[in-house]
Short mmCIF file of C-alpha atoms and ligand atoms in Angstrom, two decimals:
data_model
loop_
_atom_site.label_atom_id
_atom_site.label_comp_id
_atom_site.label_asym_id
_atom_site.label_seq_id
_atom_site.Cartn_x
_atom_site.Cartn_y
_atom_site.Cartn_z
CA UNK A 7 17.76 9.45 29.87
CA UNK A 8 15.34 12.35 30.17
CA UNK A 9 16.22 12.15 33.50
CA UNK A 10 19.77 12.70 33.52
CA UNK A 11 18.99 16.33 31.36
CA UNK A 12 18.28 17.24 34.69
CA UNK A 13 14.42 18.45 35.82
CA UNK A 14 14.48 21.63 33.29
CA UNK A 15 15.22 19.50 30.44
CA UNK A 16 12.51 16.43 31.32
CA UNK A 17 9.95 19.71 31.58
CA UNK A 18 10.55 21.19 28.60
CA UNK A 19 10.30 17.08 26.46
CA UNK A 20 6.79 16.85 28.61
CA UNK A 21 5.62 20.21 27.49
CA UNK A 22 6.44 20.23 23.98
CA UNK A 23 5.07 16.85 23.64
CA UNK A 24 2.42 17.59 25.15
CA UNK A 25 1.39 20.61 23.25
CA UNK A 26 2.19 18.48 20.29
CA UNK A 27 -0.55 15.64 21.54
CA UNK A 28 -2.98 18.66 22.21
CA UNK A 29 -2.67 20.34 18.95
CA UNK A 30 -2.94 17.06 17.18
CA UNK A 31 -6.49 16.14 19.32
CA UNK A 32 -7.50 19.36 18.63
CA UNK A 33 -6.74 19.71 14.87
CA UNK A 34 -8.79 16.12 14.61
CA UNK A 35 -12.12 17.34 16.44
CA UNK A 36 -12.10 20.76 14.79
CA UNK A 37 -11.31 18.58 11.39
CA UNK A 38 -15.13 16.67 12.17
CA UNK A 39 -16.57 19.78 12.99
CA UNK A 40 -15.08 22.03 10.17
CA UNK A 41 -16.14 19.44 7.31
CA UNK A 42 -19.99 20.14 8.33
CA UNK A 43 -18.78 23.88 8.23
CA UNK A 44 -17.61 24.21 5.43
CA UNK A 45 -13.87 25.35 6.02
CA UNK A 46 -12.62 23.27 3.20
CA UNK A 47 -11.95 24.26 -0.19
CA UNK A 48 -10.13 23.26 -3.23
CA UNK A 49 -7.35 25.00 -4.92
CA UNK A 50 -6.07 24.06 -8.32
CA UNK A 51 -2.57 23.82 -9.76
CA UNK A 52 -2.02 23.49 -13.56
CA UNK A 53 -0.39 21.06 -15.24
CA UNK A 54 1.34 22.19 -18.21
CA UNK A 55 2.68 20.02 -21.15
CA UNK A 56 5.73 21.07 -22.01
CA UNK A 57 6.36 20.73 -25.69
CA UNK A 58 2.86 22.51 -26.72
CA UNK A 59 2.87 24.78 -23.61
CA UNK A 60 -0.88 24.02 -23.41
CA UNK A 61 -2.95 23.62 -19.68
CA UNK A 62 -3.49 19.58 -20.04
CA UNK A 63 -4.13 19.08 -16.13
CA UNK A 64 -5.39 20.49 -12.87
CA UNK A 65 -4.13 19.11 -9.56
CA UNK A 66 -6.76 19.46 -7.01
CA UNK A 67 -5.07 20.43 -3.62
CA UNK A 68 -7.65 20.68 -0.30
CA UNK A 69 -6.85 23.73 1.93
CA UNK A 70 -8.70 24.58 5.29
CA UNK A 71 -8.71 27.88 6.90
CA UNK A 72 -10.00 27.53 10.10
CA UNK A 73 -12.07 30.24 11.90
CA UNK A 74 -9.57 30.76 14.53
CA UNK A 75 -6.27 28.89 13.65
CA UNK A 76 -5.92 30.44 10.42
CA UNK A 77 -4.69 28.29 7.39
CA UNK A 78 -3.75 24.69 8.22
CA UNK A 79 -1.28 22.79 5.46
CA UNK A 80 -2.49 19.57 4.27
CA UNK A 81 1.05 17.96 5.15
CA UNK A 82 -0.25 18.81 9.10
CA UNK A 83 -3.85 17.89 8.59
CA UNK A 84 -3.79 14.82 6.20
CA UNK A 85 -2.21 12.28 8.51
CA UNK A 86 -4.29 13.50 11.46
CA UNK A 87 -7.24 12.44 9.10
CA UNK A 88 -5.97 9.59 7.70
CA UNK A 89 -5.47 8.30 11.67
CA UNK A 90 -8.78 9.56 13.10
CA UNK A 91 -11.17 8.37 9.79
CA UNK A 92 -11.86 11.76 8.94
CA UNK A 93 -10.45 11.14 5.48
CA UNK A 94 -12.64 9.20 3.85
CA UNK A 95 -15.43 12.40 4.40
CA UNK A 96 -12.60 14.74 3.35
CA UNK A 97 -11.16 12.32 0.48
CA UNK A 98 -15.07 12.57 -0.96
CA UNK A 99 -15.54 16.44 -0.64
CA UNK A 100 -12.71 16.70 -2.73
CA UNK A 101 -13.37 14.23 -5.66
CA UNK A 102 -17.20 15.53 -5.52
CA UNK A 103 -16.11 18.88 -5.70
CA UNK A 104 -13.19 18.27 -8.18
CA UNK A 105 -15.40 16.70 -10.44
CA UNK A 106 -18.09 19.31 -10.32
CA UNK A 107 -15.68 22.04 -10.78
CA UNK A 108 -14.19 20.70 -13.64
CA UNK A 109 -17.72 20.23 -15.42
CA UNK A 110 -18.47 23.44 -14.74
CA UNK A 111 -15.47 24.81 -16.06
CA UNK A 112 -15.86 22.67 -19.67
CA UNK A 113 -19.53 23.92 -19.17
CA UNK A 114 -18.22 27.16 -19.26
CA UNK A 115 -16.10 27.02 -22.47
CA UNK A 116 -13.00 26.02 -21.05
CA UNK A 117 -10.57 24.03 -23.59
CA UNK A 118 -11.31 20.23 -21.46
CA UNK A 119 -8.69 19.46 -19.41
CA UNK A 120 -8.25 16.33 -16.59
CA UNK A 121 -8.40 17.38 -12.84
CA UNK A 122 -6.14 15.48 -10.53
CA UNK A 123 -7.50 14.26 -7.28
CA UNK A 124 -5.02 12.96 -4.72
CA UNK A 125 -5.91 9.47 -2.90
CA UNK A 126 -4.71 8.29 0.16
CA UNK A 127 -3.59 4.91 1.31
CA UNK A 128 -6.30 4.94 3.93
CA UNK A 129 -9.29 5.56 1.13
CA UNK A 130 -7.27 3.12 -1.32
CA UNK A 131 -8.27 0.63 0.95
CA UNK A 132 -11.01 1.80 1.53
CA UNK A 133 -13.63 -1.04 -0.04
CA UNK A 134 -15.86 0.84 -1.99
CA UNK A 135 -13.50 3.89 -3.23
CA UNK A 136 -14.87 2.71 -6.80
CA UNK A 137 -18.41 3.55 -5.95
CA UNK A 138 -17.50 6.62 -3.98
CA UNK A 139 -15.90 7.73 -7.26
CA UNK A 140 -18.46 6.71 -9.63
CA UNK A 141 -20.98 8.50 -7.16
CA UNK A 142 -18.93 11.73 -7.96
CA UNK A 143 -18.73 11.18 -11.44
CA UNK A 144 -22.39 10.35 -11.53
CA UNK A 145 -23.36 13.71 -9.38
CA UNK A 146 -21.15 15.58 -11.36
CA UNK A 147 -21.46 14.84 -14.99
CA UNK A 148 -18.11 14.57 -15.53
CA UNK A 149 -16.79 11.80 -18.21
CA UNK A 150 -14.73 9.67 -16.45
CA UNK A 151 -11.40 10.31 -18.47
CA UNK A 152 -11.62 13.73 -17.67
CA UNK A 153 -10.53 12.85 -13.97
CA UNK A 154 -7.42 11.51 -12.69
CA UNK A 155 -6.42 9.80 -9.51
CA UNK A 156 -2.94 10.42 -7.70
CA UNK A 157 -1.52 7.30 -5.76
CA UNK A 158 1.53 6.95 -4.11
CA UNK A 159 3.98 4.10 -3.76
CA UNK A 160 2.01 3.54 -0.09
CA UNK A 161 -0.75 1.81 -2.02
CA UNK A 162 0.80 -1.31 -2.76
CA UNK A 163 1.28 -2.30 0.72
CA UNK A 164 -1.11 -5.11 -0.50
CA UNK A 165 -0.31 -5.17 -4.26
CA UNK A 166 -3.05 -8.08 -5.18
CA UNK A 167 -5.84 -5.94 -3.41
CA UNK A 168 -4.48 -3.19 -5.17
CA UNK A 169 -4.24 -4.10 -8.62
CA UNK A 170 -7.97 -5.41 -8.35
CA UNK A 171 -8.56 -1.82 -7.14
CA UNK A 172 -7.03 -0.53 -10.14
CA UNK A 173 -8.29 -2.59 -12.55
CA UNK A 174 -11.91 -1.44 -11.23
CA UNK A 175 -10.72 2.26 -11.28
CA UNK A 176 -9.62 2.19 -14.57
CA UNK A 177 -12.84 0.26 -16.07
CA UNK A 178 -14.97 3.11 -14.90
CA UNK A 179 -12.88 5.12 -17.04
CA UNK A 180 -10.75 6.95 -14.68
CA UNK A 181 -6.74 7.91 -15.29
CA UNK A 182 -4.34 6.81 -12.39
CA UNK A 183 -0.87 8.02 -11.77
CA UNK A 184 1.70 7.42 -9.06
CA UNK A 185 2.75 10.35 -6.84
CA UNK A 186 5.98 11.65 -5.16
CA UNK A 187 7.75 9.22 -7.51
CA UNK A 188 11.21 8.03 -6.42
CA UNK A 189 10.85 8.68 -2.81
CA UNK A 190 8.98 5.20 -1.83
CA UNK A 191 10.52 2.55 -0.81
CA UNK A 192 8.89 -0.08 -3.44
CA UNK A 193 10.02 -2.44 -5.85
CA UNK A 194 9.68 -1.28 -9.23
CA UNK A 195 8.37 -4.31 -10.68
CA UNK A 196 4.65 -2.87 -9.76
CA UNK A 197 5.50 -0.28 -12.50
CA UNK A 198 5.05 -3.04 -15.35
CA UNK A 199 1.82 -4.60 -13.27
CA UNK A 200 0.02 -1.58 -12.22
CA UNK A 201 -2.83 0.12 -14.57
CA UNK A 202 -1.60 3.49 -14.34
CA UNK A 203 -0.50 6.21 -17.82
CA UNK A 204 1.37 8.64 -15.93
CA UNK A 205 4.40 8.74 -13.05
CA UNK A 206 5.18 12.22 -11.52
CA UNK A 207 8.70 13.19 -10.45
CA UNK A 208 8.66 13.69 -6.68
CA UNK A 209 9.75 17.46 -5.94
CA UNK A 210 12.36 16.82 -4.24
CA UNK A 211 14.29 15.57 -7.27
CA UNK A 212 13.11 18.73 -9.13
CA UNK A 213 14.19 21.24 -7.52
CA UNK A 214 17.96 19.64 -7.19
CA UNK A 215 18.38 19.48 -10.97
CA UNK A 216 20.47 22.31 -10.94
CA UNK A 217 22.74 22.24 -7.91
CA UNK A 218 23.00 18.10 -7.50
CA UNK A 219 24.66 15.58 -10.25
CA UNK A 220 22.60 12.56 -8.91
CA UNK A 221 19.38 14.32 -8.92
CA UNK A 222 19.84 15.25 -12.10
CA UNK A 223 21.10 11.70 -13.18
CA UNK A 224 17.78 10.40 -11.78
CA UNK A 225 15.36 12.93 -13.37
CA UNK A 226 16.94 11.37 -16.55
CA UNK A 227 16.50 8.32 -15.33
CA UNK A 228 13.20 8.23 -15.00
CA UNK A 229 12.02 9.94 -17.15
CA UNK A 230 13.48 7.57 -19.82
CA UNK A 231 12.23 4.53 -18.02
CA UNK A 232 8.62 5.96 -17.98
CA UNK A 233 9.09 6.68 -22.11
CA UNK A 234 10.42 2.68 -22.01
CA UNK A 235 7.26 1.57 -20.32
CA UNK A 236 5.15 3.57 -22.24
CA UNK A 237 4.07 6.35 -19.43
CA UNK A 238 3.62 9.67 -19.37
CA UNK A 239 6.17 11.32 -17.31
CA UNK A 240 5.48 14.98 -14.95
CA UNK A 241 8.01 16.72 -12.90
CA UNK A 242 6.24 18.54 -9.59
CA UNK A 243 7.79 21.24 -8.19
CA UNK A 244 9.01 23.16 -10.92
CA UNK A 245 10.47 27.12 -9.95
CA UNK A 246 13.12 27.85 -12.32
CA UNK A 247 13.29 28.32 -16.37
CA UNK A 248 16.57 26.36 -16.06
CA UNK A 249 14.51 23.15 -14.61
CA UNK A 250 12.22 23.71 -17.31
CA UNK A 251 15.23 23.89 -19.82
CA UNK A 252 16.67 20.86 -18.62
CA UNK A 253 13.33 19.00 -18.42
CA UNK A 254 12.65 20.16 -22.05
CA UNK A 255 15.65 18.99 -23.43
CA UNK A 256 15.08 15.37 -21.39
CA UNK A 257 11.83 15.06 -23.26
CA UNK A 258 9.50 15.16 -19.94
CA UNK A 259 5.92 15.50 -20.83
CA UNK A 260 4.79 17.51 -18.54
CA UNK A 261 5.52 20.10 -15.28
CA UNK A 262 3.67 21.65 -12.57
CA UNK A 263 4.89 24.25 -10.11
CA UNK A 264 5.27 27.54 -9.21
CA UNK A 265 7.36 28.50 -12.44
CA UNK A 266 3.65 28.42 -14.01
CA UNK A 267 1.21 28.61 -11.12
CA UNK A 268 0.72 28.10 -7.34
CA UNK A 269 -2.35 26.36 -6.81
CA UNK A 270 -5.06 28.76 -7.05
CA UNK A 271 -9.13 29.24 -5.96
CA UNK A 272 -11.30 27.86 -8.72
CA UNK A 273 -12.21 31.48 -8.90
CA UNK A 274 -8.82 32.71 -10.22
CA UNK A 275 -8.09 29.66 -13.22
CA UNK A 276 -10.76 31.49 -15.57
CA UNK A 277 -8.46 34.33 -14.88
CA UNK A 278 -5.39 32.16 -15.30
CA UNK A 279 -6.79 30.96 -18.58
CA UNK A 280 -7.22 34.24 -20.12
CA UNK A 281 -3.69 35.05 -19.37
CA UNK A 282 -2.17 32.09 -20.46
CA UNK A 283 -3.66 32.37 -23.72
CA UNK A 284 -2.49 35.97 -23.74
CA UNK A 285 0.85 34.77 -22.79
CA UNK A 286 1.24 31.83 -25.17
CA UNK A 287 -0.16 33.45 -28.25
CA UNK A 288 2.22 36.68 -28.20
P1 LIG B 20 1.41 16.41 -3.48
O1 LIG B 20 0.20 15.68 -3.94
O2 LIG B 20 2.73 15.86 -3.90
O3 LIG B 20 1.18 17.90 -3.95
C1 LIG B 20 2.22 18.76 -4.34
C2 LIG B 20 2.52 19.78 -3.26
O4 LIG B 20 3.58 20.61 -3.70
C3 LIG B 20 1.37 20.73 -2.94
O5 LIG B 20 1.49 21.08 -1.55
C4 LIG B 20 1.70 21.94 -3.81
O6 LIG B 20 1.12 23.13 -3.35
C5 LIG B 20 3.20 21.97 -3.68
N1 LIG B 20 3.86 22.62 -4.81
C6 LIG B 20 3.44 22.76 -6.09
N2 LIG B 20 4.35 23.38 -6.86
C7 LIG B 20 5.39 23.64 -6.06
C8 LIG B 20 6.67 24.28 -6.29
O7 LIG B 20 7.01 24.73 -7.38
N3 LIG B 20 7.51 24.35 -5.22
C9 LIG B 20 7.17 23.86 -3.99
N4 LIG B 20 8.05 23.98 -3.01
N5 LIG B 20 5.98 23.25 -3.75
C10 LIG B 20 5.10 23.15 -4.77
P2 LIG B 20 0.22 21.08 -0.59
O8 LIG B 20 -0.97 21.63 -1.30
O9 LIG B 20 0.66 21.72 0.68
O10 LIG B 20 -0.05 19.55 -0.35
C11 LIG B 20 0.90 18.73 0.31
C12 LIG B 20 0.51 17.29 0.22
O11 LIG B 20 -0.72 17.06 0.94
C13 LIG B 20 0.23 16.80 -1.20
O12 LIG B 20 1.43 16.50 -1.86
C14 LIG B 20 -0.63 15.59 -0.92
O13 LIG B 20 0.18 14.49 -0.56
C15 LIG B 20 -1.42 16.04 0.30
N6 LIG B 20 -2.75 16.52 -0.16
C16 LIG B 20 -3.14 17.73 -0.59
N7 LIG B 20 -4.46 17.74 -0.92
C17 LIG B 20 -4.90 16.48 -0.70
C18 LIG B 20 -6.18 15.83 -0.83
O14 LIG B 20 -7.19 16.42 -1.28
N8 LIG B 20 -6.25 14.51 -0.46
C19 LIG B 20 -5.16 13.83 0.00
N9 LIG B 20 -5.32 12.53 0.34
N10 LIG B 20 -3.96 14.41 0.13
C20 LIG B 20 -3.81 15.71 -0.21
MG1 LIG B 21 -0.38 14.97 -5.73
MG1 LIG B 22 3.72 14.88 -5.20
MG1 LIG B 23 3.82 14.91 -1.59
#
């Protein structure tokens, strides 16, 4: 078939493929090298509880500016870590350094709030992602129910493996929620089996409140089905005062998104705190 586009055609496939295979090679030896560098950080996105208006989350969100490719999203460099190993060095840099961020933030006065580590499949199956997060919480000082842990629906491509895992997450102490809700392809009879407290609305639902019947339906939806079984219910993504309108008014517990905040340095929450209580108390 490539063929039959005629030589131009067949070039131009090779090339772009090739610089796609390149990049990706790249991207996962500069992703070895950069960890021992230093060219991660970790921003933070409040979570915000919608009735009281009150900060009751951070999500923790890894970002790597590299030296010479500039800034590098996590939706390009998480699967090339998650294929090469690199993740489960990057996965622990972030809950060690979620965990000691948030202590030093209640250290510092801060109301307490949860921080919200993301978890992927690959360190989910990891064996000992347990110890690796009672390490952090150990280094850290941080009580256990002051962190949180973000699956997705990927997880429970082994569900007996991976309700043991949860059941040994959630007796060190830990919270666990399921990510990008809605847009798996599971059963949802794991929702009555799994130890989790919260489900958050996939973003992609979100931001169609407004413009799309059905999404709206299933915001709804599931947000009344999480109240039936007893979870707490977040909607990611959220940019408009109408989405939080409509979210209000459907009882959701919480939101996150750049209505309130994009995820910021640790640097600039203190500063986000003093605002907010400007904000909220005038
Ligand atoms: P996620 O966990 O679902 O995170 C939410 C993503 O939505 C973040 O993108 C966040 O910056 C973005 N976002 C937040 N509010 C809004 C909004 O109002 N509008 C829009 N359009 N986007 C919003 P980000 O930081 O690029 O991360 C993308 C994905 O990469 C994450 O999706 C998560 O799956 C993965 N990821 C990020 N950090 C980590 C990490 O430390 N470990 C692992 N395993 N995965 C991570
Ligand atoms: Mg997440
Ligand atoms: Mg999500
Ligand atoms: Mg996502």
């Amino acid at each position: 078939r490539a063929k039959a586009d005629g030589k131009n055609g067949y070039q131009f496939f090779t090339n772009e493929l090739n610089e796609s295979v390149s990049r990706r090679s790249n991207l996962s030896m500069a992703l070895r090298k950069g960890l021992g560098r230093g060219e991660f950080t970790v921003h933070y996105q409040p979570q915000i509880q919608l009735e009281s208006e009150t900060v009751i989350g951070m999500e923790a969100l890894v970002r790597w500016q590299h030296p010479k490719l500039g800034m590098i999203s996590p939706g390009e460099f998480i699967p090339i870590a998650e294929e090469t190993g690199s993740i489960h060095r990057l996965g622990e840099f972030v809950l060690n350094e979620a965990c000691r961020q948030n202590k030093a933030w209640q250290d510092a006065g801060i109301p307490p709030f949860r921080v919200a580590v993301n978890i992927s499949a690959i360190q989910f199956a990891q064996k000992d992602l347990p110890e690796v997060v009672s390490r952090a919480l150990d280094a850290s000082g941080l009580e256990a129910e002051y962190l949180e842990l973000e699956l997705t629906e990927s997880v429970i491509q082994s569900a007996d493996r991976a309700i043991d895992t949860m059941h040994e997450l959630v007796a060190l102490g830990v919270h666990l929620s399921i990510d990008d809700f809605g847009t798996g392809y599971s059963s949802l009879s794991y929702l009555k089996l799994f130890p989790i407290d919260t489900l958050k609305i996939d973003q992609y639902f979100t931001k169609n409140i407004e413009s799309d019947e059905k999404d709206a339906a299933l915001v709804k939806t599931i947000i009344r089905m999480a109240h039936e079984l007893d979870l707490n219910v977040i909607a990611e993504g959220v940019e408009t005062e109408n989405q939080v309108a409509f979210l209000k008014a459907e009882s959701c517990n919480q939101a996150q998104g750049y209505f309130y905040n994009r995820p910021l340095p640790a640097e600039e929450i203190e500063v986000f705190f003093q605002q907010f209580k400007k904000a909220s108390s005038s």
